[in-house]
CSV table of C-alpha atoms in Angstrom, one decimal:
chain,number,residue,atom,x,y,z
A,26,UNK,CA,21.4,0.3,1.9
A,27,UNK,CA,19.8,-0.3,5.3
A,28,UNK,CA,16.2,1.0,5.5
A,29,UNK,CA,14.7,1.4,8.9
A,30,UNK,CA,10.9,1.5,8.9
A,31,UNK,CA,9.9,3.1,12.2
A,32,UNK,CA,6.6,1.7,13.5
A,33,UNK,CA,4.4,2.9,16.3
A,34,UNK,CA,0.9,2.1,17.5
A,35,UNK,CA,-1.8,3.3,15.2
A,36,UNK,CA,0.4,4.1,12.2
A,37,UNK,CA,-1.4,4.3,8.9
A,38,UNK,CA,-0.9,1.1,6.9
A,39,UNK,CA,-0.4,2.5,3.4
A,40,UNK,CA,1.9,5.2,4.7
A,41,UNK,CA,4.3,2.3,5.4
A,42,UNK,CA,3.4,-0.4,2.8
A,43,UNK,CA,3.3,1.9,-0.2
A,44,UNK,CA,6.9,3.1,0.2
A,45,UNK,CA,8.0,-0.4,1.3
A,46,UNK,CA,6.7,-1.9,-2.0
A,47,UNK,CA,9.0,0.4,-3.9
A,48,UNK,CA,12.0,0.5,-1.5
A,49,UNK,CA,12.5,-3.2,-1.3
A,50,UNK,CA,13.1,-3.2,-5.1
A,51,UNK,CA,16.3,-1.1,-4.6
A,52,UNK,CA,19.2,-3.5,-5.4
A,53,UNK,CA,20.7,-4.7,-2.1
A,54,UNK,CA,18.2,-2.9,0.1
A,55,UNK,CA,17.8,-4.4,3.5
A,56,UNK,CA,14.5,-3.6,5.3
A,57,UNK,CA,14.3,-3.4,9.1
A,58,UNK,CA,11.1,-3.1,11.0
A,59,UNK,CA,11.9,-1.2,14.1
A,60,UNK,CA,10.2,0.7,17.0
A,61,UNK,CA,11.1,2.6,20.1
A,62,UNK,CA,10.6,-0.3,22.5
A,63,UNK,CA,10.5,-3.3,20.1
A,64,UNK,CA,7.8,-6.0,20.1
A,65,UNK,CA,4.5,-6.2,18.3
A,66,UNK,CA,3.2,-3.0,16.8
A,67,UNK,CA,-0.3,-2.6,15.4
A,68,UNK,CA,-1.3,-0.4,12.5
A,69,UNK,CA,-4.6,1.6,12.4
A,70,UNK,CA,-5.9,-1.2,10.2
A,71,UNK,CA,-5.1,-3.9,12.6
A,72,UNK,CA,-1.9,-5.4,11.2
A,73,UNK,CA,0.4,-6.6,13.9
A,74,UNK,CA,4.0,-6.6,13.0
A,75,UNK,CA,7.0,-7.8,15.0
A,76,UNK,CA,9.6,-5.0,15.4
A,77,UNK,CA,13.0,-4.8,17.1
A,78,UNK,CA,14.0,-1.9,19.3
A,79,UNK,CA,16.0,0.7,17.3
A,80,UNK,CA,19.3,1.8,18.9
A,81,UNK,CA,21.7,3.0,16.3
A,82,UNK,CA,21.4,3.2,12.5
A,83,UNK,CA,24.0,1.7,10.2
A,84,UNK,CA,26.0,4.3,8.2
A,85,UNK,CA,24.4,5.5,4.9
A,86,UNK,CA,21.0,4.3,6.0
A,87,UNK,CA,17.4,5.5,5.3
A,88,UNK,CA,14.8,6.2,8.0
A,89,UNK,CA,11.2,5.9,6.9
A,90,UNK,CA,8.6,7.5,9.2
A,91,UNK,CA,4.9,6.9,8.5
A,92,UNK,CA,2.1,9.0,9.8
A,93,UNK,CA,-1.4,8.2,11.2
A,94,UNK,CA,-3.5,8.6,14.3
A,95,UNK,CA,-0.7,7.5,16.5
A,96,UNK,CA,1.3,10.6,15.8
A,97,UNK,CA,-1.2,12.7,17.9
A,98,UNK,CA,0.1,11.1,21.1
A,99,UNK,CA,3.7,10.8,20.0
A,100,UNK,CA,4.3,14.5,19.4
A,101,UNK,CA,4.1,14.9,23.2
A,102,UNK,CA,6.3,11.9,24.0
A,103,UNK,CA,9.7,13.4,25.0
A,104,UNK,CA,11.7,10.1,25.2
A,105,UNK,CA,10.5,9.1,21.7
A,106,UNK,CA,11.2,12.5,20.2
A,107,UNK,CA,14.7,12.6,21.7
A,108,UNK,CA,15.4,9.2,20.2
A,109,UNK,CA,13.9,10.3,16.8
A,110,UNK,CA,16.2,13.3,16.8
A,111,UNK,CA,19.2,11.1,17.2
A,112,UNK,CA,18.1,8.5,14.6
A,113,UNK,CA,17.4,11.2,12.0
A,114,UNK,CA,20.8,12.8,12.7
A,115,UNK,CA,22.4,9.4,12.0
A,116,UNK,CA,20.4,8.7,8.9
A,117,UNK,CA,21.7,9.6,5.5
A,118,UNK,CA,18.1,10.3,4.3
A,119,UNK,CA,14.8,10.6,6.1
A,120,UNK,CA,11.4,10.0,4.4
A,121,UNK,CA,8.3,11.1,6.3
A,122,UNK,CA,4.9,10.3,4.9
A,123,UNK,CA,1.7,12.2,5.8
A,124,UNK,CA,1.7,13.2,9.5
A,125,UNK,CA,5.0,11.5,10.0
A,126,UNK,CA,6.5,15.0,9.3
A,127,UNK,CA,4.7,16.2,12.5
A,128,UNK,CA,7.0,13.8,14.4
A,129,UNK,CA,10.1,15.0,12.8
A,130,UNK,CA,8.9,18.6,13.4
A,131,UNK,CA,8.2,17.9,17.1
A,132,UNK,CA,11.7,16.4,17.4
A,133,UNK,CA,13.2,19.7,16.0
A,134,UNK,CA,14.6,18.0,12.9
A,135,UNK,CA,12.8,20.2,10.4
A,136,UNK,CA,13.6,23.6,12.0
A,137,UNK,CA,14.1,26.2,9.3
A,138,UNK,CA,13.5,23.6,6.6
A,139,UNK,CA,10.7,23.4,4.0
A,140,UNK,CA,8.3,20.5,4.6
A,141,UNK,CA,4.8,19.4,3.9
A,142,UNK,CA,2.2,17.0,5.3
A,143,UNK,CA,-1.4,15.6,5.1
A,144,UNK,CA,-3.7,18.4,3.9
A,145,UNK,CA,-6.7,17.3,6.0
A,146,UNK,CA,-4.5,17.5,9.1
A,147,UNK,CA,-2.4,20.5,8.0
A,148,UNK,CA,-3.5,23.0,10.6
A,149,UNK,CA,-2.7,20.6,13.4
A,150,UNK,CA,0.6,19.7,11.8
A,151,UNK,CA,1.5,23.4,11.6
A,152,UNK,CA,0.6,23.9,15.2
A,153,UNK,CA,3.1,21.2,16.2
A,154,UNK,CA,6.1,23.5,15.2
A,155,UNK,CA,6.1,27.1,14.0
A,156,UNK,CA,9.9,26.6,13.3
A,157,UNK,CA,9.2,24.7,10.1
A,158,UNK,CA,8.6,26.4,6.7
A,159,UNK,CA,5.4,24.5,6.0
A,160,UNK,CA,4.4,24.2,2.3
A,161,UNK,CA,0.7,23.8,1.9
A,162,UNK,CA,0.7,23.1,-1.8
A,163,UNK,CA,3.1,20.3,-2.6
A,164,UNK,CA,2.8,16.5,-3.3
A,165,UNK,CA,6.2,16.2,-1.6
A,166,UNK,CA,9.1,18.4,-0.5
A,167,UNK,CA,12.8,17.7,-0.4
A,168,UNK,CA,15.0,19.9,1.7
A,169,UNK,CA,18.5,18.6,2.5
A,170,UNK,CA,18.2,15.0,3.5
A,171,UNK,CA,14.6,15.3,4.5
A,172,UNK,CA,11.7,14.2,2.2
A,173,UNK,CA,8.2,14.9,3.5
A,174,UNK,CA,5.0,14.1,1.7
A,175,UNK,CA,1.3,14.9,1.7
A,176,UNK,CA,-1.3,12.4,2.9
A,177,UNK,CA,-1.0,8.6,2.6
A,178,UNK,CA,-0.8,7.9,-1.1
A,179,UNK,CA,1.6,10.8,-1.7
A,180,UNK,CA,4.3,8.8,0.1
A,181,UNK,CA,4.4,6.5,-2.9
A,182,UNK,CA,5.1,9.4,-5.4
A,183,UNK,CA,7.7,10.8,-3.0
A,184,UNK,CA,9.4,7.4,-2.6
A,185,UNK,CA,9.8,7.1,-6.4
A,186,UNK,CA,11.2,10.7,-6.4
A,187,UNK,CA,13.8,9.6,-3.8
A,188,UNK,CA,14.7,6.6,-5.8
A,189,UNK,CA,15.1,8.8,-8.9
A,190,UNK,CA,17.3,11.2,-7.0
A,191,UNK,CA,19.5,8.6,-5.3
A,192,UNK,CA,19.6,5.8,-7.9
A,193,UNK,CA,18.5,7.4,-11.2
A,194,UNK,CA,15.3,7.9,-13.0
A,195,UNK,CA,15.6,4.5,-14.8
A,196,UNK,CA,15.2,2.6,-11.6
A,197,UNK,CA,12.2,4.7,-10.5
A,198,UNK,CA,10.5,4.2,-13.8
A,199,UNK,CA,11.2,0.5,-13.8
A,200,UNK,CA,9.8,0.2,-10.3
A,201,UNK,CA,6.6,2.1,-11.4
A,202,UNK,CA,6.3,-0.1,-14.5
A,203,UNK,CA,6.7,-3.4,-12.6
A,204,UNK,CA,4.1,-2.3,-10.1
A,205,UNK,CA,1.8,-0.7,-12.7
A,206,UNK,CA,1.9,2.5,-10.7
A,207,UNK,CA,1.0,5.8,-12.3
A,208,UNK,CA,3.7,7.9,-10.9
A,209,UNK,CA,3.0,11.6,-10.3
A,210,UNK,CA,6.5,12.7,-10.7
A,211,UNK,CA,6.2,16.5,-10.3
A,212,UNK,CA,6.4,17.2,-6.5
A,213,UNK,CA,4.9,20.7,-7.0
A,214,UNK,CA,1.5,19.4,-8.4
A,215,UNK,CA,-0.9,19.0,-5.5
A,216,UNK,CA,-4.4,18.0,-6.6
A,217,UNK,CA,-5.8,18.0,-3.0
A,218,UNK,CA,-4.6,21.3,-1.4
A,219,UNK,CA,-7.3,23.4,-3.1
A,220,UNK,CA,-10.0,21.2,-1.5
A,221,UNK,CA,-8.8,22.4,1.9
A,222,UNK,CA,-8.5,26.0,0.9
A,223,UNK,CA,-4.7,26.1,0.3
B,10,UNK,CA,-19.8,-6.3,5.5
B,11,UNK,CA,-17.2,-9.0,6.4
B,12,UNK,CA,-14.1,-8.8,4.3
B,13,UNK,CA,-11.8,-11.8,4.1
B,14,UNK,CA,-8.2,-11.1,3.1
B,15,UNK,CA,-6.8,-14.4,1.8
B,16,UNK,CA,-3.1,-14.5,2.6
B,17,UNK,CA,-0.5,-17.1,1.4
B,18,UNK,CA,3.2,-17.3,1.5
B,19,UNK,CA,4.9,-14.8,-0.8
B,20,UNK,CA,1.9,-12.7,-1.5
B,21,UNK,CA,2.8,-9.1,-2.8
B,22,UNK,CA,2.5,-6.6,0.0
B,23,UNK,CA,0.8,-3.8,-1.8
B,24,UNK,CA,-1.7,-6.1,-3.5
B,25,UNK,CA,-3.2,-6.5,-0.1
B,26,UNK,CA,-2.4,-3.3,1.8
B,27,UNK,CA,-3.6,-0.9,-1.0
B,28,UNK,CA,-7.1,-2.3,-1.1
B,29,UNK,CA,-7.2,-2.8,2.7
B,30,UNK,CA,-6.4,0.9,3.2
B,31,UNK,CA,-9.6,1.7,1.2
B,32,UNK,CA,-11.8,-1.2,2.3
B,33,UNK,CA,-11.5,-0.6,6.0
B,34,UNK,CA,-13.0,2.9,5.5
B,35,UNK,CA,-16.3,1.3,4.4
B,36,UNK,CA,-18.8,1.9,7.3
B,37,UNK,CA,-19.2,-1.2,9.4
B,38,UNK,CA,-16.6,-3.2,7.4
B,39,UNK,CA,-15.0,-6.0,9.4
B,40,UNK,CA,-11.6,-7.1,8.1
B,41,UNK,CA,-10.5,-10.7,8.6
B,42,UNK,CA,-7.0,-11.9,7.8
B,43,UNK,CA,-7.3,-15.6,6.8
B,44,UNK,CA,-5.4,-18.4,5.1
B,45,UNK,CA,-5.8,-22.0,4.1
B,46,UNK,CA,-4.1,-23.4,7.2
B,47,UNK,CA,-4.0,-20.4,9.6
B,48,UNK,CA,-0.9,-19.2,11.4
B,49,UNK,CA,1.8,-16.7,10.5
B,50,UNK,CA,2.0,-15.9,6.8
B,51,UNK,CA,4.8,-13.9,5.3
B,52,UNK,CA,4.6,-11.5,2.4
B,53,UNK,CA,7.2,-11.2,-0.3
B,54,UNK,CA,8.4,-8.1,1.5
B,55,UNK,CA,8.8,-9.9,4.8
B,56,UNK,CA,5.7,-8.9,6.7
B,57,UNK,CA,4.6,-11.7,9.0
B,58,UNK,CA,0.9,-11.5,9.8
B,59,UNK,CA,-1.2,-13.8,12.0
B,60,UNK,CA,-4.1,-15.4,10.1
B,61,UNK,CA,-6.9,-17.7,11.1
B,62,UNK,CA,-7.9,-20.7,9.0
B,63,UNK,CA,-10.8,-19.9,6.7
B,64,UNK,CA,-13.6,-22.4,6.8
B,65,UNK,CA,-16.9,-20.7,5.7
B,66,UNK,CA,-17.6,-17.1,4.8
B,67,UNK,CA,-20.4,-15.1,6.5
B,68,UNK,CA,-23.3,-14.2,4.2
B,69,UNK,CA,-22.9,-11.0,2.0
B,70,UNK,CA,-19.1,-11.0,2.4
B,71,UNK,CA,-16.2,-10.0,0.3
B,72,UNK,CA,-13.2,-12.1,-0.6
B,73,UNK,CA,-9.9,-10.3,-1.4
B,74,UNK,CA,-7.3,-12.3,-3.2
B,75,UNK,CA,-3.8,-10.7,-3.7
B,76,UNK,CA,-1.3,-11.9,-6.2
B,77,UNK,CA,2.5,-12.3,-6.0
B,78,UNK,CA,5.2,-14.9,-6.4
B,79,UNK,CA,3.4,-17.3,-4.2
B,80,UNK,CA,0.7,-17.8,-6.8
B,81,UNK,CA,3.1,-19.8,-9.0
B,82,UNK,CA,3.1,-22.7,-6.6
B,83,UNK,CA,-0.6,-22.4,-5.6
B,84,UNK,CA,-2.0,-22.8,-9.1
B,85,UNK,CA,-0.9,-26.4,-8.7
B,86,UNK,CA,-2.2,-27.0,-5.2
B,87,UNK,CA,-5.4,-29.0,-5.5
B,88,UNK,CA,-6.6,-28.8,-1.9
B,89,UNK,CA,-6.1,-25.0,-1.9
B,90,UNK,CA,-7.9,-24.5,-5.2
B,91,UNK,CA,-10.9,-26.7,-4.1
B,92,UNK,CA,-11.2,-24.5,-1.0
B,93,UNK,CA,-10.9,-21.3,-3.0
B,94,UNK,CA,-13.7,-22.5,-5.4
B,95,UNK,CA,-15.9,-23.0,-2.3
B,96,UNK,CA,-15.0,-19.7,-0.7
B,97,UNK,CA,-15.6,-17.7,-3.9
B,98,UNK,CA,-19.0,-19.4,-4.4
B,99,UNK,CA,-19.9,-18.3,-0.9
B,100,UNK,CA,-18.7,-14.7,-1.3
B,101,UNK,CA,-21.0,-12.0,-2.5
B,102,UNK,CA,-18.1,-10.3,-4.2
B,103,UNK,CA,-14.6,-11.4,-5.1
B,104,UNK,CA,-11.7,-8.9,-5.7
B,105,UNK,CA,-8.5,-10.4,-7.2
B,106,UNK,CA,-5.4,-8.2,-7.5
B,107,UNK,CA,-2.6,-8.8,-10.0
B,108,UNK,CA,-1.9,-12.6,-10.3
B,109,UNK,CA,-4.6,-13.3,-7.8
B,110,UNK,CA,-6.8,-13.8,-10.8
B,111,UNK,CA,-4.6,-16.7,-11.8
B,112,UNK,CA,-5.7,-18.4,-8.6
B,113,UNK,CA,-9.4,-17.8,-9.3
B,114,UNK,CA,-8.8,-19.0,-12.8
B,115,UNK,CA,-7.0,-22.2,-11.7
B,116,UNK,CA,-9.9,-22.9,-9.3
B,117,UNK,CA,-12.3,-22.6,-12.3
B,118,UNK,CA,-14.1,-19.6,-10.9
B,119,UNK,CA,-13.6,-17.5,-13.9
B,120,UNK,CA,-14.6,-19.9,-16.6
B,121,UNK,CA,-16.3,-18.1,-19.5
B,122,UNK,CA,-15.9,-14.8,-17.7
B,123,UNK,CA,-13.9,-11.7,-18.7
B,124,UNK,CA,-10.9,-11.0,-16.5
B,125,UNK,CA,-7.5,-9.3,-16.4
B,126,UNK,CA,-4.2,-9.6,-14.5
B,127,UNK,CA,-0.6,-8.3,-14.2
B,128,UNK,CA,0.7,-7.4,-17.7
B,129,UNK,CA,4.3,-8.5,-17.1
B,130,UNK,CA,3.0,-11.9,-16.1
B,131,UNK,CA,0.1,-12.0,-18.6
B,132,UNK,CA,1.3,-14.9,-20.8
B,133,UNK,CA,1.8,-17.1,-17.7
B,134,UNK,CA,-1.6,-16.1,-16.3
B,135,UNK,CA,-3.3,-17.0,-19.6
B,136,UNK,CA,-1.6,-20.3,-19.7
B,137,UNK,CA,-3.1,-21.2,-16.3
B,138,UNK,CA,-6.6,-21.4,-17.9
B,139,UNK,CA,-7.8,-21.0,-21.5
B,140,UNK,CA,-11.4,-21.1,-20.2
B,141,UNK,CA,-11.2,-17.4,-19.2
B,142,UNK,CA,-11.9,-14.5,-21.6
B,143,UNK,CA,-8.6,-12.7,-20.7
B,144,UNK,CA,-8.6,-9.0,-21.3
B,145,UNK,CA,-5.0,-7.7,-22.1
B,146,UNK,CA,-6.0,-4.0,-22.1
B,147,UNK,CA,-7.8,-3.1,-18.9
B,148,UNK,CA,-7.0,-1.4,-15.6
B,149,UNK,CA,-9.6,-3.7,-14.1
B,150,UNK,CA,-12.5,-5.9,-15.2
B,151,UNK,CA,-15.8,-6.6,-13.5
B,152,UNK,CA,-17.8,-9.6,-14.7
B,153,UNK,CA,-20.7,-10.7,-12.5
B,154,UNK,CA,-19.4,-10.7,-8.9
B,155,UNK,CA,-15.7,-11.0,-9.9
B,156,UNK,CA,-13.4,-8.0,-10.1
B,157,UNK,CA,-9.9,-8.6,-11.4
B,158,UNK,CA,-7.2,-6.0,-11.7
B,159,UNK,CA,-3.9,-5.5,-13.5
B,160,UNK,CA,-0.6,-5.5,-11.5
B,161,UNK,CA,-0.2,-4.4,-7.9
B,162,UNK,CA,-1.2,-0.7,-7.9
B,163,UNK,CA,-4.2,-1.3,-10.2
B,164,UNK,CA,-5.8,-3.1,-7.3
B,165,UNK,CA,-6.3,0.3,-5.6
B,166,UNK,CA,-8.2,1.8,-8.6
B,167,UNK,CA,-10.3,-1.4,-8.8
B,168,UNK,CA,-11.1,-1.3,-5.1
B,169,UNK,CA,-12.4,2.3,-5.4
B,170,UNK,CA,-14.4,1.1,-8.4
B,171,UNK,CA,-15.9,-1.6,-6.3
B,172,UNK,CA,-16.7,0.9,-3.5
B,173,UNK,CA,-18.4,3.2,-6.0
B,174,UNK,CA,-20.5,0.3,-7.5
B,175,UNK,CA,-21.5,-1.0,-4.1
B,176,UNK,CA,-21.8,2.1,-1.9
B,177,UNK,CA,-21.9,5.0,-4.3
B,178,UNK,CA,-19.4,7.3,-6.0
B,179,UNK,CA,-19.5,9.7,-3.0
B,180,UNK,CA,-17.9,7.2,-0.7
B,181,UNK,CA,-15.2,6.3,-3.3
B,182,UNK,CA,-14.4,9.9,-3.9
B,183,UNK,CA,-14.3,10.7,-0.1
B,184,UNK,CA,-12.0,7.7,0.4
B,185,UNK,CA,-9.6,8.9,-2.4
B,186,UNK,CA,-9.7,12.4,-1.0
B,187,UNK,CA,-8.8,11.4,2.6
B,188,UNK,CA,-6.0,9.2,1.4
B,189,UNK,CA,-4.9,11.9,-1.2
B,190,UNK,CA,-5.1,9.1,-3.8
B,191,UNK,CA,-5.3,10.1,-7.5
B,192,UNK,CA,-8.0,7.6,-8.5
B,193,UNK,CA,-7.9,6.4,-12.1
B,194,UNK,CA,-11.6,5.7,-12.3
B,195,UNK,CA,-11.9,4.5,-15.9
B,196,UNK,CA,-11.3,0.7,-15.9
B,197,UNK,CA,-10.7,0.6,-19.7
B,198,UNK,CA,-7.6,2.9,-19.6
B,199,UNK,CA,-4.5,0.8,-19.3
B,200,UNK,CA,-1.3,2.8,-19.4
B,201,UNK,CA,0.9,-0.3,-19.1
B,202,UNK,CA,-0.4,-2.8,-21.6
B,203,UNK,CA,1.3,-1.2,-24.6
B,204,UNK,CA,4.7,-1.6,-23.0
B,205,UNK,CA,4.2,-5.4,-23.1
B,206,UNK,CA,2.9,-5.3,-26.7
B,207,UNK,CA,-0.9,-5.6,-25.9
């Protein structure tokens, strides 16, 4: 499986690195670090990573979209959103972490679908698109080929959920065991929503 | 506080990125990505990151040592271990994640101290140094200025534990809240040790 990690300036480090830690353990997974224009892309925490420009996805591939401060500008970037709509249409599966779901929403990919996002930024995310059936109480949500998670760390639970769905629970459990990760496997349990009044 | 993230070839991505996600939220924290020789360093998962060579640490600084496959070679690298012993002596606090503790042990930093490490690799880690009081059942261990954690994800719980010790529980809780991280705050609870017969 080809896995495209879509980077942009000011993405949140753990939104990307948490899922990557698990995804690279899928047998025969090939990770690609890509961006709209290619070149060096810097995370919020200062990591500079070389990316190549994404044109077209291989068949049966996965698109991983992190969130972070950089999404605030990108939801108004038409050329980027047009490209994102095309990439997500080509992907077999899309995983969006935290405010990454705001990008998919702004690109129209989540219209009429259930989705979630970061709880601290939830009102902003909702304002990006009223066409989405936003779920305020969820660790992550799967609707069709789109997986969307709550903030930052929730992307790790969601990624293991995807691995369980696509490759079986045994691989998800083995991955959690080898990384000594305490997997919250119930997507409906959200320990953070209540703090924000949801 | 100056935070030195010590990179080496084939370090484990999440060993570094998990703690970094939390550490950069400490007010006035300055993150430095360093290595023995400087230059580009590649993680096990293929991230290439530019580092500068580490000579001397600023006063009152923190040294973060990830683990990963690269530690297997480094425990036999005398020049690296000599430098690591000097750096850890200069640091106010040392955090070692996963098999990062094997590096500190090989450098003699943990002699007569309590420490832990990755449970899957525990027998190898123990073999690196019999001078350490290895703890097979622990999410993380603090002894003096040295914090050592179990495998990969345990480094995140340990880092929040360090933040709580050094800056107060409120900052650790706020950090967990903003990253929607379910913090396992009891260092003595180890949900993975029993799987390996400890």
